Coordinates of C-alpha atoms (C1' of nucleotides) and ligand atoms in Angstrom, one line a residue:
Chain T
X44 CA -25.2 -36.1 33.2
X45 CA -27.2 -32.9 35.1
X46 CA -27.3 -30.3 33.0
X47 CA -25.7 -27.5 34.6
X48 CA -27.9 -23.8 35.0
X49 CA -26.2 -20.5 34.8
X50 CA -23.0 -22.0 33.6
X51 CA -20.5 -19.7 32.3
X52 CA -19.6 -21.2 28.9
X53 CA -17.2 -19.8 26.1
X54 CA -19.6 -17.6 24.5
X55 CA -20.1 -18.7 21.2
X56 CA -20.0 -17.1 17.7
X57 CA -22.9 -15.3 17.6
X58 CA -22.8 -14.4 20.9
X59 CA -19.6 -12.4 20.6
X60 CA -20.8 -11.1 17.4
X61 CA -23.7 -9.4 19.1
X62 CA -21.1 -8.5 21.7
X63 CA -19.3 -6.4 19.0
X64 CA -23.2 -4.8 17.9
X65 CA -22.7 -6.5 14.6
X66 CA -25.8 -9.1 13.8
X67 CA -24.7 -12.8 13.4
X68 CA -25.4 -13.0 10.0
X69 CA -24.9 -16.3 7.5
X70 CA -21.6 -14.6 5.6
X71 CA -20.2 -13.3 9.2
X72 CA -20.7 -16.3 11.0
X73 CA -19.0 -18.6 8.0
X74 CA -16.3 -15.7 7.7
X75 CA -15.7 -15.9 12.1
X76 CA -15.9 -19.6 11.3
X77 CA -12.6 -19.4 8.8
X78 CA -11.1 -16.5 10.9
X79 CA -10.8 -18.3 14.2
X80 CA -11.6 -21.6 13.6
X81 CA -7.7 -22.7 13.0
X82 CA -5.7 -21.0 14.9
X83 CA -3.7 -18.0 14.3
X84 CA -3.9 -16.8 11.0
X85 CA -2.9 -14.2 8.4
X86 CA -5.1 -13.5 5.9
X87 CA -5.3 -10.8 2.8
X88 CA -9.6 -9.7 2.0
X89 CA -8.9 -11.8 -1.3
X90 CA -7.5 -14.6 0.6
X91 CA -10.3 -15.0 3.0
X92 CA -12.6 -14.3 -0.5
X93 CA -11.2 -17.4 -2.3
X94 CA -11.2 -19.4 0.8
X95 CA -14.4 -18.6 1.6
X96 CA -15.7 -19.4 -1.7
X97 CA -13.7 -22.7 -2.2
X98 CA -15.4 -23.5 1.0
X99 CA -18.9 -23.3 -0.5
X100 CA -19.6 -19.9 1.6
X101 CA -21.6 -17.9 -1.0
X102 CA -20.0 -14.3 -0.3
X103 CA -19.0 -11.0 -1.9
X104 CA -15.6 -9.5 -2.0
X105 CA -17.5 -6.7 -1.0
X106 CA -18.8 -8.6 2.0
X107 CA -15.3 -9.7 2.8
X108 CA -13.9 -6.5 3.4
X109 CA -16.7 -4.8 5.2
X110 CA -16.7 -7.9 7.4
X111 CA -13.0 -7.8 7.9
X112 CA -13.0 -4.1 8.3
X113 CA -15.8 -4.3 11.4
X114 CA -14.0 -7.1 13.4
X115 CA -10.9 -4.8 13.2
X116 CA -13.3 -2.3 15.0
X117 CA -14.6 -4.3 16.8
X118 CA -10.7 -5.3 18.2
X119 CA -11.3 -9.3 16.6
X120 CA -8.5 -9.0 14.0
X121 CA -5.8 -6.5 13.7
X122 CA -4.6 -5.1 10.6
X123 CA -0.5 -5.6 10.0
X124 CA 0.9 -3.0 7.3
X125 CA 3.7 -4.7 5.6
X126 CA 3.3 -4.7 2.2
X127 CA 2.2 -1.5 0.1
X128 CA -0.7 -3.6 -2.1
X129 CA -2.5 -5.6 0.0
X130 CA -4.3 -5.5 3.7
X131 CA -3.0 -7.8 5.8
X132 CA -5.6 -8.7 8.8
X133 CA -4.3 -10.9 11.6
X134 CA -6.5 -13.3 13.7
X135 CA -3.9 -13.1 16.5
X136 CA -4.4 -9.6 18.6
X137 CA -2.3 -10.1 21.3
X138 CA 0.9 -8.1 20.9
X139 CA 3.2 -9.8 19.2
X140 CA 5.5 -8.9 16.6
X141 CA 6.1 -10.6 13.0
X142 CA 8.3 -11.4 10.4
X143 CA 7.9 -11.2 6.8
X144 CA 9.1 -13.0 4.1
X145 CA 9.1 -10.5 1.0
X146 CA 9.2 -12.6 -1.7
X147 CA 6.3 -15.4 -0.6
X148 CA 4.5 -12.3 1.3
X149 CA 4.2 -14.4 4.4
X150 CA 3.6 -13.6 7.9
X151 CA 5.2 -15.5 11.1
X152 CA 4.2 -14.7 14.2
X153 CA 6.8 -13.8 16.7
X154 CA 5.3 -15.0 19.7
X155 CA 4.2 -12.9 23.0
X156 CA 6.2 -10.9 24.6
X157 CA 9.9 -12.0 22.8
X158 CA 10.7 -9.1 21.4
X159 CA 11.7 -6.0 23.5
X160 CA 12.3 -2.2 22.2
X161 CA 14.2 0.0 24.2
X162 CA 15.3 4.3 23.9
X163 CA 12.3 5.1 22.5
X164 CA 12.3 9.0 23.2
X165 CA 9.3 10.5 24.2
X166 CA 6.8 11.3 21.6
X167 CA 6.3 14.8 20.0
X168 CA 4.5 17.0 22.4
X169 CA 0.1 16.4 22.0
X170 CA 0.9 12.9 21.1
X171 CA 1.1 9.5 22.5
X172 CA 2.3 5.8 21.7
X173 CA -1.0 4.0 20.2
X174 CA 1.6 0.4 19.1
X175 CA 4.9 -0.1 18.6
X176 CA 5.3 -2.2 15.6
X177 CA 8.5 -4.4 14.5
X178 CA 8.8 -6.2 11.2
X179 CA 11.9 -8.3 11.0
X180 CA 12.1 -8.5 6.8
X181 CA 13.5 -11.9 5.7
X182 CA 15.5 -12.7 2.5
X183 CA 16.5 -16.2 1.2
X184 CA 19.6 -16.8 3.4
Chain G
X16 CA 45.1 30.7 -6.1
X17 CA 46.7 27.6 -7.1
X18 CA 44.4 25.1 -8.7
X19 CA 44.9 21.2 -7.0
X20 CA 45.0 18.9 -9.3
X21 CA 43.6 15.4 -8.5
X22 CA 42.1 16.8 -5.8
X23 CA 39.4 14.5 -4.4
X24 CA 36.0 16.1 -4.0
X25 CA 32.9 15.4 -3.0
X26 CA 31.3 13.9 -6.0
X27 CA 28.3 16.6 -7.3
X28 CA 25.0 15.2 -8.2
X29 CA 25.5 14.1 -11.8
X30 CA 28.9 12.2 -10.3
X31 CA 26.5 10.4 -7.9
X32 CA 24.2 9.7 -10.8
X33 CA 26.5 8.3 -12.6
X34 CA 28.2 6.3 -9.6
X35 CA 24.6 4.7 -9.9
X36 CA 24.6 3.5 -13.2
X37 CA 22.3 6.9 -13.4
X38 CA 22.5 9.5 -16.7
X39 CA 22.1 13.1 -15.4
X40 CA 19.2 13.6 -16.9
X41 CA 17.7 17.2 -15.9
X42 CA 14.6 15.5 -14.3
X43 CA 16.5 13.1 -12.2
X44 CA 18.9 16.8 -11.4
X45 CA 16.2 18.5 -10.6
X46 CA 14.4 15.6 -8.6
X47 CA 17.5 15.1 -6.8
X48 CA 18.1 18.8 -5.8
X49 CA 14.6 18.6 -3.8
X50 CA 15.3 15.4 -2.2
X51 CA 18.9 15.9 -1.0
X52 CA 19.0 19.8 -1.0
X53 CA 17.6 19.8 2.3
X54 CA 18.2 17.7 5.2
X55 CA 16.3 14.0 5.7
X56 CA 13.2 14.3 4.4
X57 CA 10.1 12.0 3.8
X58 CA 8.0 11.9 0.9
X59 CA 5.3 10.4 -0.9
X60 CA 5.4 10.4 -4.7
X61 CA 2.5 13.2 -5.2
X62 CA 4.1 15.2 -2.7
X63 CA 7.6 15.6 -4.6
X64 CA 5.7 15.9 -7.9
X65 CA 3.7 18.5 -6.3
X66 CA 6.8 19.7 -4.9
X67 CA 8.9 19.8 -8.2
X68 CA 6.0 21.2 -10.2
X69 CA 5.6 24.2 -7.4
X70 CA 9.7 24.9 -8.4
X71 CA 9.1 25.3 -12.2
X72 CA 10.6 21.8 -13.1
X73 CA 8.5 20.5 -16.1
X74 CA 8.3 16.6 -15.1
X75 CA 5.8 13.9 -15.0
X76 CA 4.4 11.9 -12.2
X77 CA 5.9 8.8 -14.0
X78 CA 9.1 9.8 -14.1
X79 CA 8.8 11.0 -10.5
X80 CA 7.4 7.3 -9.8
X81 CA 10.4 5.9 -11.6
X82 CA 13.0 8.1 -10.5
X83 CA 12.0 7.2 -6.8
X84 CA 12.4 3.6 -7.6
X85 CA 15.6 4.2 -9.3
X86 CA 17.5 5.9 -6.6
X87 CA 15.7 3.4 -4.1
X88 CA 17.1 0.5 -6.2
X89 CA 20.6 2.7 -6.2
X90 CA 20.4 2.9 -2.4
X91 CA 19.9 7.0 -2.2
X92 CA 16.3 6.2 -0.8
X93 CA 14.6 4.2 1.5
X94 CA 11.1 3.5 0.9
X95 CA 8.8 3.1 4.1
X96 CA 6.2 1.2 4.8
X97 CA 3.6 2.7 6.8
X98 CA 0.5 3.4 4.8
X99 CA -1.4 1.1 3.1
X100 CA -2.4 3.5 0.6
X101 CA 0.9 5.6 -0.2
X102 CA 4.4 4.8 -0.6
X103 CA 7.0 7.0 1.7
X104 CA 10.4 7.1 0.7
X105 CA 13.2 8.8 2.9
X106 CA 15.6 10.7 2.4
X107 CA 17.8 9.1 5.2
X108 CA 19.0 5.5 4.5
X109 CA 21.3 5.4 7.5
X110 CA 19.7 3.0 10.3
X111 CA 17.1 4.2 11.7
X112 CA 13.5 3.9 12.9
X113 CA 10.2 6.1 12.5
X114 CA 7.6 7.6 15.0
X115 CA 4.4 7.9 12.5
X116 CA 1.5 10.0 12.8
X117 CA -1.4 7.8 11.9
X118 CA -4.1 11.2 11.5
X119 CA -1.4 13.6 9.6
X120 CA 0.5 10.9 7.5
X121 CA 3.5 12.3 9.0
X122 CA 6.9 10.3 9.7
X123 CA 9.3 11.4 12.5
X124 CA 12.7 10.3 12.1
X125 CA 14.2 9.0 15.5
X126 CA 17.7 9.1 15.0
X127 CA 20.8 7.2 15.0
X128 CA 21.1 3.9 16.8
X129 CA 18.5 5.2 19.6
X130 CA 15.8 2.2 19.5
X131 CA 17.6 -0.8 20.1
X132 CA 15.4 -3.9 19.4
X133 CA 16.4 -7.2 21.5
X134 CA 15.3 -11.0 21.9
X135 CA 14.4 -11.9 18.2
X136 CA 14.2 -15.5 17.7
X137 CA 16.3 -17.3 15.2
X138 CA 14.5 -16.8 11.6
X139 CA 13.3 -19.8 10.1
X140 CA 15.4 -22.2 8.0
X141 CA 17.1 -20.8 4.8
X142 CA 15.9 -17.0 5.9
X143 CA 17.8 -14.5 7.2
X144 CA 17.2 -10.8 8.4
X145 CA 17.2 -8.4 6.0
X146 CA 16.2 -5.1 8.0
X147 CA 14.4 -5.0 11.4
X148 CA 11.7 -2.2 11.2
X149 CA 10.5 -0.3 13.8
X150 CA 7.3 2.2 13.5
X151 CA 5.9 4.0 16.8
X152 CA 2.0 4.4 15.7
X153 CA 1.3 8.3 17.4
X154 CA -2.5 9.2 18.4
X155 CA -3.0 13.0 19.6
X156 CA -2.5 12.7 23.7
Chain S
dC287 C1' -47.5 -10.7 11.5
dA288 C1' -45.7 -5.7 10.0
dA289 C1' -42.3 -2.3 10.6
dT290 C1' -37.7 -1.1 11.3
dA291 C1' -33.0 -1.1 11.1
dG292 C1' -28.9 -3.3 9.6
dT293 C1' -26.7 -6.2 5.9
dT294 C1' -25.4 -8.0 1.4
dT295 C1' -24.5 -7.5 -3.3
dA296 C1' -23.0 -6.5 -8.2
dG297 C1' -21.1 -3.5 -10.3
dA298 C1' -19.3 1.2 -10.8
dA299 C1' -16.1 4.3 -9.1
dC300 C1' -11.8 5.6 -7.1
dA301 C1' -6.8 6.3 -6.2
dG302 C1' -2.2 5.0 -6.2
dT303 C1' 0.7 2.9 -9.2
dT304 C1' 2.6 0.7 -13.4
dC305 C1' 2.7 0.1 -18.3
dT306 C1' 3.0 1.5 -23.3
dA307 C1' 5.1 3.2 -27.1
dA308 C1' 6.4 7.3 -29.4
dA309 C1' 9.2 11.5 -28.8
dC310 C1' 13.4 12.8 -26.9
dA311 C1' 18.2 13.4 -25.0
dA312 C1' 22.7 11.6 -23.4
dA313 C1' 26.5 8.8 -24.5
dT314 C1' 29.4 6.8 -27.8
dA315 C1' 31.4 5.9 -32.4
dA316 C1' 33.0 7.4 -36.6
Chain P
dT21 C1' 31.4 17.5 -35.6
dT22 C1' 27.7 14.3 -37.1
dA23 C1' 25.7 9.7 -36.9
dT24 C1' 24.3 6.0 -34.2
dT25 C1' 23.0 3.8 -30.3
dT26 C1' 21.2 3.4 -25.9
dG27 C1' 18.7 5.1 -22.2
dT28 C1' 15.0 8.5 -20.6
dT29 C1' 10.7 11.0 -20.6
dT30 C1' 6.0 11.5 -21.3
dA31 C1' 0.7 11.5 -21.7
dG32 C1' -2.4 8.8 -21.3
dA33 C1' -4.2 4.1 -20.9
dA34 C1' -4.3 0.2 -18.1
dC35 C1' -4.2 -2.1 -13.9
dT36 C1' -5.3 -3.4 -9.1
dG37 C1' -6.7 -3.3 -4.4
dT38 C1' -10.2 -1.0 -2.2
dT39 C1' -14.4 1.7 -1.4
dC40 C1' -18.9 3.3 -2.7
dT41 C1' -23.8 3.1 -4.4
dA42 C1' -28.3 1.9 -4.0
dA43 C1' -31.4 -1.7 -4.5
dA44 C1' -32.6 -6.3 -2.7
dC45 C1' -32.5 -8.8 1.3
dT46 C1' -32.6 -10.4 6.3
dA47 C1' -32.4 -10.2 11.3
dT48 C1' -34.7 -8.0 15.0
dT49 C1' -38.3 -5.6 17.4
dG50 C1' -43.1 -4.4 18.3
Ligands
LIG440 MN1 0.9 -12.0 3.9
LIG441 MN1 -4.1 1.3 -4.8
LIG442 ZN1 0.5 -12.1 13.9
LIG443 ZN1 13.5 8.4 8.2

DNA sequence: CAATAGTTTAGAACAGTTCTAAACAAATAA
DNA sequence: TTATTTGTTTAGAACTGTTCTAAACTATTG
């Protein structure tokens, strides 16, 4: 099995932590590890905390949101507004819309490119589109 | 001048108040003055406190909190969910979407049935679509 | 290794919002 | 009208998600 020089390999955690100019520390790498380890996720700062601690990851809350707050900077989560009391950070930041079921607070991802918006007039003058954002609210049918 | 009798009128503000299962309390008159006095109109609850208190009318921020909810619950408000800190509630509850100004905490109304929104998939099982939402994040050009 | 710069943390502070319970006002009954 | 009931207002306390502080700690660099 030659081992192959110079090979171009998915960089991995740490690597695209110091990508970001953010040092692969114990709590980011275990918190990166959670974030995109599964798949897409949705996750509120106290439901990455209680995840992280059920998972033996010795971390603060304080930790948590500073952590979850520089991988939104650094464009490896996004943050979805849909509820007034609680951040929602997404692990998906393609664009893609959501919907939301109100009354478990749950996120679905609508995926890609699915949804289009049309007649969107131009923006006020001195300003331009940063993300069009749709939330399709759900209700119990 | 002959004086109609039976004539059908558009129903004043205590009529609407009552309509909603509202008494006419002075507060709620008053607080309903500035909000539909006007045109459409967004506001956060400090703002119409501040707003009230600037007119004279003696009323507290709870009340202002729960009159909001009231005439949310009553359907002569919309709240709007755009800021993770502050609760906007408009004025306009006719369909409609919302450019938002992420550095002024400003929302533009964009009237009538101009964004059109296509290709949602079906919602899950036992859901259905309560309100599709559309918010246009601005950044200055 | 030492020196430096960046990170973590517990707990305090903060801000928007909701709650409490006593004073008050509108609606209704007598 | 007055008496009674029911709903409303209020100041301030409480609550809750989030941010800040500053001291202890750790990754990186020299
Ligand atoms: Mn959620
Ligand atoms: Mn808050
Ligand atoms: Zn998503
Ligand atoms: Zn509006």
């Amino acid at each position: 099995m030659p081992k192959r020089i110079r090979d171009k390999q998915a960089p991995d955690a740490s690597d695209r932590l110091r990508a970001a100019g953010l040092r692969p520390t114990r709590q980011r790498l275990e918190l990166a590890g959670l974030l995109f380890g599964m798949g897409d996720r949705h996750l509120t700062a106290e439901g990455l905390h209680a995840e992280a601690r059920a998972a033996g990851c010795k971390v603060s809350l304080a930790t948590v949101y500073n952590t979850l707050h520089q991988f939104t900077g650094a464009g490896l989560l996004r943050q979805v507004m849909v509820d007034a009391s609680r951040s929602h950070f997404d692990t998906n930041t393609g664009s893609h819309q959501h919907f939301y079921c109100e009354d478990e607070g749950r996120l679905i991802d609508i995926p890609g490119e699915a949804v289009a918006v049309s007649g969107v007039p131009k923006p006020p003058q001195g300003m331009a589109v940063d993300r069009v954002d749709v939330v399709i609210r759900l209700r119990r049918a």
